[in-house]
Coordinates of C-alpha atoms in Angstrom, one line a residue:
X1 CA 0.0 0.0 0.0
X2 CA 3.0 2.3 0.6
X3 CA 3.7 2.3 -3.1
X4 CA 0.1 3.2 -3.9
X5 CA 0.1 6.0 -1.4
X6 CA 3.3 7.4 -2.9
X7 CA 1.6 7.4 -6.3
X8 CA -1.3 9.4 -4.9
X9 CA 1.0 11.9 -3.2
X10 CA 3.1 12.6 -6.3
X11 CA 0.4 12.5 -8.9
X12 CA 2.4 10.1 -11.0
X13 CA 1.6 6.5 -11.7
X14 CA 4.0 4.3 -9.7
X15 CA 5.2 0.9 -10.7
X16 CA 3.0 -1.8 -9.4
X17 CA 4.3 -4.2 -6.7
X18 CA 6.0 -7.2 -8.1
X19 CA 3.4 -9.6 -6.7
X20 CA 0.7 -7.8 -8.8
X21 CA 2.8 -8.5 -11.9
X22 CA 3.0 -12.2 -10.9
X23 CA -0.8 -12.2 -10.4
X24 CA -1.3 -10.6 -13.8
X25 CA 1.0 -13.3 -15.3
X26 CA -1.2 -16.0 -13.8
X27 CA -4.3 -14.3 -15.1
X28 CA -2.8 -14.2 -18.6
X29 CA -2.1 -17.9 -18.5
X30 CA -5.8 -18.5 -17.5
X31 CA -6.9 -16.2 -20.3
X32 CA -4.7 -18.1 -22.8
X33 CA -6.4 -21.3 -21.7
X34 CA -9.8 -20.0 -22.7
X35 CA -8.7 -18.5 -26.0
X36 CA -6.5 -21.3 -27.2
X37 CA -9.0 -24.1 -26.7
X38 CA -11.4 -23.6 -29.7
X39 CA -8.4 -22.9 -32.0
X40 CA -6.6 -26.0 -31.0
X41 CA -9.7 -28.2 -31.1
X42 CA -10.8 -26.8 -34.5
X43 CA -7.5 -28.1 -36.0
X44 CA -8.1 -31.5 -34.4
X45 CA -11.8 -31.9 -35.5
X46 CA -11.2 -34.0 -38.7
X47 CA -9.3 -36.5 -36.7
X48 CA -11.9 -36.5 -33.9
X49 CA -14.7 -37.2 -36.4
X50 CA -12.7 -40.0 -37.9
X51 CA -12.3 -41.6 -34.5
X52 CA -15.7 -41.0 -32.9
X53 CA -17.9 -40.7 -35.9
X54 CA -21.0 -38.5 -35.7
X55 CA -20.2 -36.2 -38.6
X56 CA -23.7 -34.8 -38.6
X57 CA -23.2 -33.5 -35.0
X58 CA -19.8 -31.9 -35.8
X59 CA -21.0 -28.3 -35.5
X60 CA -22.3 -28.9 -32.0
X61 CA -18.8 -29.5 -30.6
X62 CA -18.1 -25.8 -31.2
X63 CA -21.6 -24.6 -30.6
X64 CA -22.0 -26.3 -27.2
X65 CA -18.8 -24.6 -26.0
X66 CA -19.8 -21.2 -27.4
X67 CA -23.3 -21.4 -25.9
X68 CA -22.1 -22.3 -22.5
X69 CA -19.4 -19.6 -22.5
X70 CA -21.8 -16.9 -23.6
X71 CA -24.7 -17.9 -21.3
X72 CA -22.5 -18.3 -18.2
X73 CA -20.5 -15.0 -18.6
X74 CA -23.0 -12.7 -16.9
X75 CA -23.6 -15.2 -14.1
X76 CA -19.9 -15.6 -13.3
X77 CA -19.5 -11.8 -13.2
X78 CA -22.3 -11.4 -10.7
X79 CA -21.2 -14.2 -8.5
X80 CA -17.8 -12.6 -8.2
X81 CA -19.3 -9.3 -7.2
X82 CA -21.5 -11.1 -4.5
X83 CA -19.1 -13.7 -3.1
X84 CA -15.6 -12.6 -3.9
X85 CA -13.6 -13.0 -7.0
X86 CA -10.8 -15.3 -6.0
X87 CA -12.9 -18.3 -5.0
X88 CA -15.3 -17.8 -8.0
X89 CA -12.3 -17.5 -10.4
X90 CA -10.6 -20.6 -9.0
X91 CA -13.9 -22.5 -9.3
X92 CA -14.1 -21.6 -13.0
X93 CA -10.6 -22.9 -13.6
X94 CA -11.4 -26.2 -11.9
X95 CA -14.6 -26.6 -14.0
X96 CA -12.7 -25.8 -17.2
X97 CA -10.1 -28.4 -16.4
X98 CA -12.7 -31.0 -15.4
X99 CA -14.4 -30.4 -18.8
X100 CA -11.0 -30.7 -20.5
X101 CA -10.3 -34.1 -18.9
X102 CA -13.8 -35.4 -19.6
X103 CA -13.6 -34.2 -23.3
X104 CA -10.3 -36.0 -23.7
X105 CA -11.9 -39.2 -22.4
X106 CA -15.1 -39.0 -24.5
X107 CA -16.0 -42.2 -26.2
X108 CA -18.6 -40.9 -28.7
X109 CA -19.7 -37.6 -30.2
X110 CA -22.6 -37.2 -27.7
X111 CA -20.3 -37.3 -24.7
X112 CA -17.8 -34.9 -26.3
X113 CA -20.6 -32.4 -27.0
X114 CA -21.8 -32.6 -23.4
X115 CA -18.3 -32.3 -21.9
X116 CA -17.5 -29.4 -24.2
X117 CA -20.4 -27.6 -22.6
X118 CA -18.8 -28.2 -19.2
X119 CA -15.6 -26.7 -20.6
X120 CA -17.5 -23.7 -22.0
X121 CA -19.1 -23.1 -18.6
X122 CA -15.7 -22.8 -17.0
X123 CA -14.3 -20.7 -19.9
X124 CA -17.0 -18.1 -19.3
X125 CA -15.7 -17.6 -15.8
X126 CA -12.1 -17.5 -16.9
X127 CA -12.5 -14.5 -19.2
X128 CA -14.7 -12.5 -16.8
X129 CA -12.5 -13.3 -13.8
X130 CA -9.3 -12.1 -15.6
X131 CA -10.9 -8.8 -16.5
X132 CA -12.6 -8.2 -13.2
X133 CA -9.6 -9.1 -11.0
X134 CA -7.3 -6.8 -13.1
X135 CA -10.0 -4.2 -12.7
X136 CA -9.9 -4.6 -8.9
X137 CA -6.1 -4.7 -8.5
X138 CA -5.0 -2.1 -11.0
X139 CA -6.6 1.4 -11.2
X140 CA -7.7 2.3 -14.7
X141 CA -4.9 5.0 -15.0
X142 CA -2.3 2.3 -14.6
X143 CA -4.1 -0.5 -16.4
X144 CA -2.6 0.5 -19.7
X145 CA 0.7 -1.1 -18.7
X146 CA -0.9 -4.5 -19.1
X147 CA -2.8 -3.9 -22.3
X148 CA 0.2 -5.2 -24.4
X149 CA 0.2 -8.4 -22.4
X150 CA -3.5 -8.9 -23.1
X151 CA -3.1 -8.2 -26.8
X152 CA -0.1 -10.4 -26.9
X153 CA -2.0 -13.3 -25.4
X154 CA -4.7 -12.9 -28.1
X155 CA -2.0 -12.8 -30.9
X156 CA -0.3 -15.9 -29.4
X157 CA -3.6 -17.8 -29.3
X158 CA -4.6 -16.9 -32.9
X159 CA -1.2 -17.7 -34.4
X160 CA -0.2 -20.6 -32.1
X161 CA -3.5 -22.3 -31.7
X162 CA -3.8 -24.0 -35.1
X163 CA 0.0 -24.8 -35.1
X164 CA -0.1 -26.3 -31.6
X165 CA -3.4 -28.2 -32.5
X166 CA -1.9 -29.7 -35.6
X167 CA 1.3 -30.7 -33.9
X168 CA -0.4 -32.3 -31.0
X169 CA -2.9 -34.2 -33.1
X170 CA -0.2 -35.5 -35.5
X171 CA 2.2 -36.7 -32.7
X172 CA 0.2 -37.3 -29.6
X173 CA -3.4 -37.9 -30.8
X174 CA -6.5 -35.7 -30.6
X175 CA -7.2 -36.4 -27.0
X176 CA -4.1 -34.4 -26.0
X177 CA -5.6 -31.3 -27.6
X178 CA -7.8 -31.3 -24.4
X179 CA -5.2 -32.7 -22.0
X180 CA -2.8 -30.0 -22.9
X181 CA -4.9 -27.7 -20.8
X182 CA -4.0 -29.5 -17.6
X183 CA -0.4 -28.3 -17.1
X184 CA -1.3 -24.7 -18.0
X185 CA -4.3 -24.8 -15.7
X186 CA -2.3 -26.3 -12.9
X187 CA 0.2 -23.5 -13.1
X188 CA -2.5 -20.8 -13.2
X189 CA -4.3 -22.5 -10.2
X190 CA -1.1 -22.6 -8.1
X191 CA 0.0 -19.1 -8.9
X192 CA -3.4 -17.5 -8.3
X193 CA -3.9 -19.5 -5.0
X194 CA -0.5 -18.5 -3.7
X195 CA -0.1 -14.9 -4.7
X196 CA -3.6 -13.4 -5.1
X197 CA -4.8 -12.1 -1.8
X198 CA -8.0 -10.1 -1.9
X199 CA -10.0 -8.7 1.1
X200 CA -12.6 -11.1 2.3
X201 CA -16.2 -10.2 1.4
X202 CA -18.3 -9.3 4.4
X203 CA -20.7 -12.1 5.2
X204 CA -24.1 -11.1 4.0
X205 CA -27.3 -12.8 3.0
X206 CA -27.4 -12.6 -0.8
X207 CA -30.5 -13.2 -3.0
X208 CA -29.6 -15.0 -6.2
X209 CA -31.6 -13.7 -9.2
X210 CA -32.4 -17.2 -10.5
X211 CA -35.3 -16.1 -12.7
X212 CA -33.2 -13.3 -14.3
X213 CA -30.3 -15.7 -14.9
X214 CA -32.7 -18.3 -16.5
X215 CA -34.3 -15.7 -18.8
X216 CA -30.9 -14.3 -19.8
X217 CA -29.5 -17.8 -20.5
X218 CA -32.5 -18.7 -22.7
X219 CA -32.3 -15.4 -24.5
X220 CA -28.5 -15.7 -25.2
X221 CA -28.9 -19.3 -26.2
X222 CA -31.6 -18.5 -28.7
X223 CA -29.5 -15.6 -30.2
X224 CA -26.4 -17.7 -30.6
X225 CA -28.4 -20.6 -32.1
X226 CA -30.0 -18.2 -34.6
X227 CA -26.5 -16.8 -35.7
X228 CA -25.0 -20.3 -35.7
X229 CA -27.8 -22.2 -37.6
X230 CA -29.2 -19.4 -39.8
X231 CA -28.3 -19.9 -43.4
X232 CA -26.4 -23.2 -42.7
X233 CA -28.5 -25.8 -40.8
X234 CA -31.7 -24.0 -41.5
X235 CA -32.9 -21.3 -44.0
X236 CA -33.1 -17.8 -42.4
X237 CA -36.9 -17.8 -43.0
X238 CA -37.5 -21.3 -41.7
X239 CA -39.9 -22.0 -38.8
X240 CA -37.0 -23.1 -36.5
X241 CA -35.2 -19.8 -36.9
X242 CA -38.3 -17.7 -36.6
X243 CA -39.3 -19.6 -33.4
X244 CA -35.8 -19.1 -32.0
X245 CA -35.9 -15.4 -32.7
X246 CA -39.4 -15.1 -31.0
X247 CA -38.1 -17.1 -28.0
X248 CA -35.0 -14.9 -27.8
X249 CA -36.9 -11.6 -28.0
X250 CA -39.5 -12.8 -25.5
X251 CA -36.9 -14.0 -23.0
X252 CA -34.8 -10.8 -23.2
X253 CA -37.9 -8.6 -22.8
X254 CA -38.9 -10.7 -19.8
X255 CA -35.3 -10.4 -18.5
X256 CA -35.4 -6.6 -18.6
X257 CA -38.7 -6.6 -16.7
X258 CA -37.4 -9.0 -14.0
X259 CA -34.2 -7.0 -13.6
X260 CA -36.1 -3.8 -12.7
X261 CA -37.6 -5.6 -9.8
X262 CA -35.0 -8.1 -8.6
X263 CA -33.3 -7.4 -5.2
X264 CA -29.8 -8.3 -6.6
X265 CA -30.2 -8.4 -10.4
X266 CA -27.8 -10.6 -12.3
X267 CA -27.1 -7.6 -14.7
X268 CA -28.1 -4.4 -12.9
X269 CA -29.6 -2.2 -15.6
X270 CA -28.5 1.0 -13.8
X271 CA -25.0 0.5 -15.3
X272 CA -26.4 1.3 -18.7
X273 CA -27.5 4.7 -17.5
X274 CA -23.9 5.7 -17.8
X275 CA -23.4 6.9 -21.3
X276 CA -19.8 5.9 -21.6
X277 CA -20.6 2.3 -20.5
X278 CA -23.4 2.0 -23.1
X279 CA -21.2 3.4 -25.8
X280 CA -18.3 1.1 -25.0
X281 CA -20.8 -1.9 -25.1
X282 CA -21.7 -0.8 -28.7
X283 CA -18.0 -0.3 -29.7
X284 CA -17.1 -3.7 -28.1
X285 CA -20.0 -5.4 -30.0
X286 CA -18.8 -3.9 -33.3
X287 CA -15.1 -4.8 -32.5
X288 CA -16.2 -8.4 -32.0
X289 CA -18.3 -8.4 -35.1
X290 CA -15.3 -7.2 -37.2
X291 CA -12.5 -9.1 -35.5
X292 CA -13.8 -12.6 -35.8
X293 CA -15.2 -12.0 -39.3
X294 CA -11.7 -11.0 -40.4
X295 CA -10.0 -13.9 -38.8
X296 CA -12.5 -16.2 -40.6
X297 CA -12.3 -14.8 -44.1
X298 CA -8.8 -13.6 -44.4
X299 CA -7.2 -17.2 -44.2
X300 CA -9.9 -18.4 -46.7
X301 CA -9.0 -15.7 -49.2
X302 CA -5.3 -16.3 -48.7
X303 CA -5.7 -20.1 -49.3
X304 CA -8.2 -19.9 -52.1
X305 CA -7.0 -16.9 -54.1
X306 CA -3.4 -16.3 -53.1
X307 CA -2.4 -20.0 -52.9
X308 CA -1.2 -20.1 -49.3
X309 CA -1.1 -23.3 -47.3
X310 CA -3.3 -23.6 -44.2
X311 CA -0.2 -23.2 -42.0
X312 CA 1.1 -20.2 -44.0
X313 CA -2.3 -18.5 -44.0
X314 CA -2.2 -18.4 -40.2
X315 CA 1.2 -16.9 -40.3
X316 CA 0.1 -14.4 -42.9
X317 CA -2.2 -12.9 -40.3
X318 CA 0.9 -11.6 -38.5
X319 CA 0.6 -8.1 -39.9
X320 CA -2.8 -7.7 -38.4
X321 CA -2.0 -9.3 -35.1
X322 CA 1.4 -7.6 -34.6
X323 CA -0.1 -4.2 -35.4
X324 CA -2.9 -4.9 -32.9
X325 CA -0.4 -5.9 -30.2
X326 CA 2.0 -3.0 -30.7
X327 CA -0.7 -0.4 -31.0
X328 CA -2.4 -1.7 -27.9
X329 CA 0.8 -1.5 -25.9
X330 CA 1.5 2.0 -27.1
X331 CA -2.0 3.2 -26.4
X332 CA -1.8 1.7 -22.9
X333 CA 1.4 3.4 -22.1
X334 CA 0.1 6.8 -23.3
X335 CA -3.1 6.3 -21.3
X336 CA -1.0 5.5 -18.2
X337 CA 1.3 8.5 -18.6
X338 CA -1.4 11.1 -19.6
X339 CA -4.7 9.7 -18.2
X340 CA -6.3 10.6 -21.5
X341 CA -8.1 8.0 -23.7
X342 CA -11.0 9.6 -25.7
X343 CA -8.9 9.9 -28.9
X344 CA -8.2 6.1 -29.0
X345 CA -11.7 4.8 -29.6
X346 CA -12.1 7.5 -32.3
X347 CA -8.8 6.8 -34.1
X348 CA -9.3 3.0 -33.6
X349 CA -12.8 3.2 -35.2
X350 CA -11.5 5.2 -38.1
X351 CA -8.7 2.8 -38.8
X352 CA -11.0 -0.2 -38.4
X353 CA -13.4 1.2 -41.0
X354 CA -10.6 2.2 -43.3
X355 CA -9.0 -1.3 -43.0
X356 CA -12.2 -3.0 -43.8
X357 CA -12.9 -0.9 -46.9
X358 CA -9.3 -1.5 -48.0
X359 CA -9.7 -5.3 -47.5
X360 CA -13.0 -5.1 -49.5
X361 CA -10.9 -3.8 -52.5
X362 CA -8.9 -7.1 -52.7
X363 CA -9.3 -9.1 -55.9
X364 CA -7.5 -12.0 -57.6
X365 CA -4.5 -9.8 -58.5
X366 CA -3.9 -8.4 -55.0
X367 CA -0.4 -9.3 -53.7
X368 CA 0.3 -10.7 -50.3
X369 CA 2.3 -7.5 -49.5
X370 CA -0.6 -5.3 -50.3
X371 CA -3.1 -7.4 -48.4
X372 CA -0.6 -7.4 -45.4
X373 CA -0.6 -3.6 -45.4
X374 CA -4.5 -3.6 -45.4
X375 CA -4.5 -6.1 -42.5
X376 CA -2.0 -4.0 -40.6
X377 CA -4.4 -1.0 -40.9
X378 CA -7.3 -3.1 -39.5
X379 CA -5.0 -4.5 -36.8
X380 CA -4.0 -1.1 -35.7
X381 CA -7.6 -0.1 -35.4
X382 CA -8.4 -3.2 -33.3
X383 CA -5.4 -2.4 -31.1
X384 CA -6.8 0.9 -30.2
X385 CA -10.2 -0.6 -29.4
X386 CA -9.8 -4.1 -27.8
X387 CA -8.6 -3.1 -24.3
X388 CA -9.7 0.6 -24.2
X389 CA -13.3 -0.5 -24.4
X390 CA -12.9 -2.6 -21.3
X391 CA -10.9 0.0 -19.5
X392 CA -13.5 2.8 -20.1
X393 CA -16.4 0.4 -19.3
X394 CA -14.8 -0.5 -15.9
X395 CA -14.0 3.1 -15.1
X396 CA -17.7 4.0 -15.7
X397 CA -19.1 1.9 -12.8
X398 CA -18.6 1.6 -9.1
X399 CA -16.1 -1.0 -7.9
X400 CA -19.0 -3.1 -6.5
X401 CA -20.2 -3.6 -10.1
X402 CA -16.8 -4.4 -11.5
X403 CA -17.8 -8.0 -12.2
X404 CA -21.0 -7.3 -14.0
X405 CA -19.4 -4.5 -16.0
X406 CA -16.6 -6.9 -17.1
X407 CA -19.0 -9.7 -17.9
X408 CA -21.4 -7.4 -19.8
X409 CA -18.7 -6.0 -21.9
X410 CA -17.3 -9.5 -22.6
X411 CA -20.8 -10.7 -23.5
X412 CA -21.4 -7.9 -26.0
X413 CA -18.1 -8.7 -27.7
X414 CA -19.0 -12.4 -27.8
X415 CA -22.4 -11.7 -29.2
X416 CA -20.8 -9.3 -31.8
X417 CA -18.5 -12.1 -32.9
X418 CA -21.5 -14.5 -33.3
X419 CA -23.4 -11.9 -35.4
X420 CA -20.3 -11.0 -37.4
X421 CA -19.5 -14.6 -38.4
X422 CA -23.1 -15.3 -39.2
X423 CA -23.9 -12.2 -41.2
X424 CA -20.6 -12.0 -43.1
X425 CA -20.6 -15.8 -43.6
X426 CA -24.1 -15.7 -45.1
X427 CA -23.2 -12.9 -47.4
X428 CA -20.0 -14.6 -48.4
X429 CA -21.5 -18.0 -49.1
X430 CA -24.4 -16.5 -51.1
X431 CA -22.1 -14.4 -53.3
X432 CA -19.7 -17.4 -53.9
X433 CA -22.7 -19.6 -54.9
X434 CA -24.1 -16.9 -57.2
X435 CA -20.8 -16.3 -58.9
X436 CA -20.0 -20.0 -59.4
X437 CA -23.4 -20.5 -60.9
X438 CA -23.0 -17.6 -63.2
X439 CA -19.6 -18.8 -64.3
X440 CA -20.5 -22.4 -64.7
X441 CA -18.6 -23.7 -61.7
X442 CA -21.0 -26.5 -61.2
X443 CA -20.2 -29.0 -58.5
X444 CA -17.3 -27.0 -57.2
X445 CA -19.6 -24.9 -55.2
X446 CA -20.8 -27.8 -53.2
X447 CA -17.2 -28.7 -52.2
X448 CA -16.1 -25.1 -51.6
X449 CA -15.4 -25.6 -47.9
X450 CA -12.9 -28.3 -48.7
X451 CA -11.0 -26.5 -51.4
X452 CA -7.5 -25.7 -50.2
X453 CA -4.5 -24.6 -52.3
X454 CA -3.6 -28.2 -53.1
X455 CA -7.1 -29.2 -54.2
X456 CA -7.5 -26.0 -56.3
X457 CA -4.3 -26.9 -58.2
X458 CA -5.9 -30.1 -59.4
X459 CA -9.0 -28.3 -60.9
X460 CA -9.2 -27.4 -64.6
X461 CA -8.0 -23.9 -65.2
X462 CA -11.5 -22.5 -66.0
X463 CA -13.0 -24.0 -62.8
X464 CA -10.1 -22.8 -60.6
X465 CA -10.2 -19.3 -62.0
X466 CA -14.0 -19.2 -61.5
X467 CA -13.7 -20.2 -57.9
X468 CA -10.9 -17.8 -57.2
X469 CA -13.0 -15.0 -58.6
X470 CA -16.0 -16.1 -56.6
X471 CA -14.1 -16.2 -53.3
X472 CA -12.6 -12.8 -54.1
X473 CA -16.1 -11.4 -54.8
X474 CA -17.5 -13.0 -51.7
X475 CA -14.7 -11.5 -49.6
X476 CA -15.3 -8.1 -51.1
X477 CA -19.0 -8.2 -50.1
X478 CA -18.3 -9.5 -46.6
X479 CA -15.7 -6.8 -45.8
X480 CA -17.7 -4.1 -47.5
X481 CA -20.7 -4.8 -45.3
X482 CA -18.4 -5.1 -42.3
X483 CA -16.9 -1.7 -43.0
X484 CA -20.3 -0.1 -43.4
X485 CA -21.6 -1.6 -40.1
X486 CA -18.3 -0.6 -38.3
X487 CA -19.2 3.1 -38.9
X488 CA -21.6 2.6 -36.0
X489 CA -18.6 2.1 -33.7
X490 CA -17.1 5.4 -35.0
X491 CA -20.4 7.3 -34.3
X492 CA -20.5 5.8 -30.8
X493 CA -16.8 6.7 -30.1
X494 CA -17.5 10.3 -31.0
X495 CA -19.9 10.7 -28.1
X496 CA -17.5 9.2 -25.4
X497 CA -16.9 11.7 -22.6
X498 CA -13.4 11.7 -21.1
X499 CA -14.0 11.1 -17.5
X500 CA -10.9 11.1 -15.3
X501 CA -9.6 7.6 -14.7
X502 CA -9.6 6.2 -11.2
X503 CA -6.0 6.4 -9.9
X504 CA -5.4 9.7 -11.7
X505 CA -4.4 12.3 -9.1
X506 CA -5.4 15.9 -9.4
X507 CA -2.6 18.5 -9.7
X508 CA -0.1 18.4 -6.9
X509 CA 0.7 21.2 -4.4
X510 CA 3.5 22.2 -6.7
X511 CA 1.0 22.9 -9.4
X512 CA -1.2 24.9 -7.0
X513 CA -3.7 22.1 -6.1
X514 CA -4.3 19.2 -3.8
X515 CA -3.5 15.6 -4.5
X516 CA -6.3 13.4 -3.3
X517 CA -6.0 9.7 -3.4
X518 CA -8.9 9.4 -5.8
X519 CA -12.6 9.3 -6.0
X520 CA -14.7 7.8 -3.2
X521 CA -15.0 4.6 -5.1
X522 CA -11.3 4.1 -4.9
X523 CA -11.5 3.4 -1.2
X524 CA -12.9 0.0 -2.1
X525 CA -9.8 -0.9 -4.1
X526 CA -8.6 -4.3 -3.3
X527 CA -5.0 -4.9 -2.4
X528 CA -2.5 -7.6 -2.8

């Protein structure tokens, strides 16, 4: 605490105690667990299907995990606020590891889907726990120091996930794509248990908002299923999709009604009265929409049009990921030293929109160098947005609501990614099919998902050129729409108000002013 008091007295951000850095390292390992899992498992899926069968249920291996993660995210955040973050976070790690062990032991596709849901349940707590604990330990003014670490974890997961998954599957077998979580999880558990010391929550009788949690879970589940199944498993206008939309809307309307009357709402609606929090939720939704759409379609374009291998297409994302990591680190440092942040959501949104429109201009003649420059522009925009949105959202609420603020922001980003993949995917697929039909591609369209660079090389020249043109056209449409939708993030960023970050001292006596330790909410800061 002496170091924190010194920071308040001088008006300058002070280096965090060493044990805080150790805690943050442990949290980053836990975050890596949640982010790596789907990427590693995705690479192993062909082998898993070959061993367990059940090809018709393949999509549910991913969907079950995604559903459980999204639906449990707000609940984990609220439980942390009510009962203390450390115990809730450790519980989420244990549940994730149990799900990993069970998934590795699965004997059929049905078991694997069920155990993946258990994994996803734990993963929801991992992501929220990391953000909320960092929010408790590190004042927003100083949190920028750690943004580079968070962006770095994301880059490592996106680049390393497929490579690690392929290596493990080839040499150890697909079951180790789940067992690999155990050593990482054990390290995170041990480090968090030993070095994370948070004040005990006062014993109080809490009322769990079971009805609100149930309605929110049903609503989120319906939304994710609509975005997952629409245009693939079922037509967008089919009865199943319409029923899911009706169920989702009814559940969420009921949820809002219940939350206004609950003693301890699972997602207190008063946090949305803060304009900055609401705006950051919108920006986070759009960032998720764009980010995961880009990660889905860029490798496809690189493999189908530019002739890259599956491994190389992952490495070719480096311009975007490195730009994101570097810019996030620089933005964090500037925020820490100046306490100012409003410019970053605006600049980030401008670069995000510009990068998407540049990517929409790619065609069959676009070089890898030029596409790399376009990706770097998009990555720089994402670097300004990915962590600033969480920082501003957390700074907009009282410390007692840190968990629900973190979970709500994470949830909106997750839902944004679901909508982005669904909408951009539907537009892409429709355009590819139309172009192939117009150019006489014939049966190639039906096998488009399996056409990699090696398969394309075996096609007749006319069919290959038609498919390359169709993929380029589909990519153009997907990114064009993505760029148009991303303008919403820019509009939202323009209305952000620069509220002083907690941990930012007012001018010191040398400057003619006092140096208080911070706003009243800072008194609740938890210490290590």
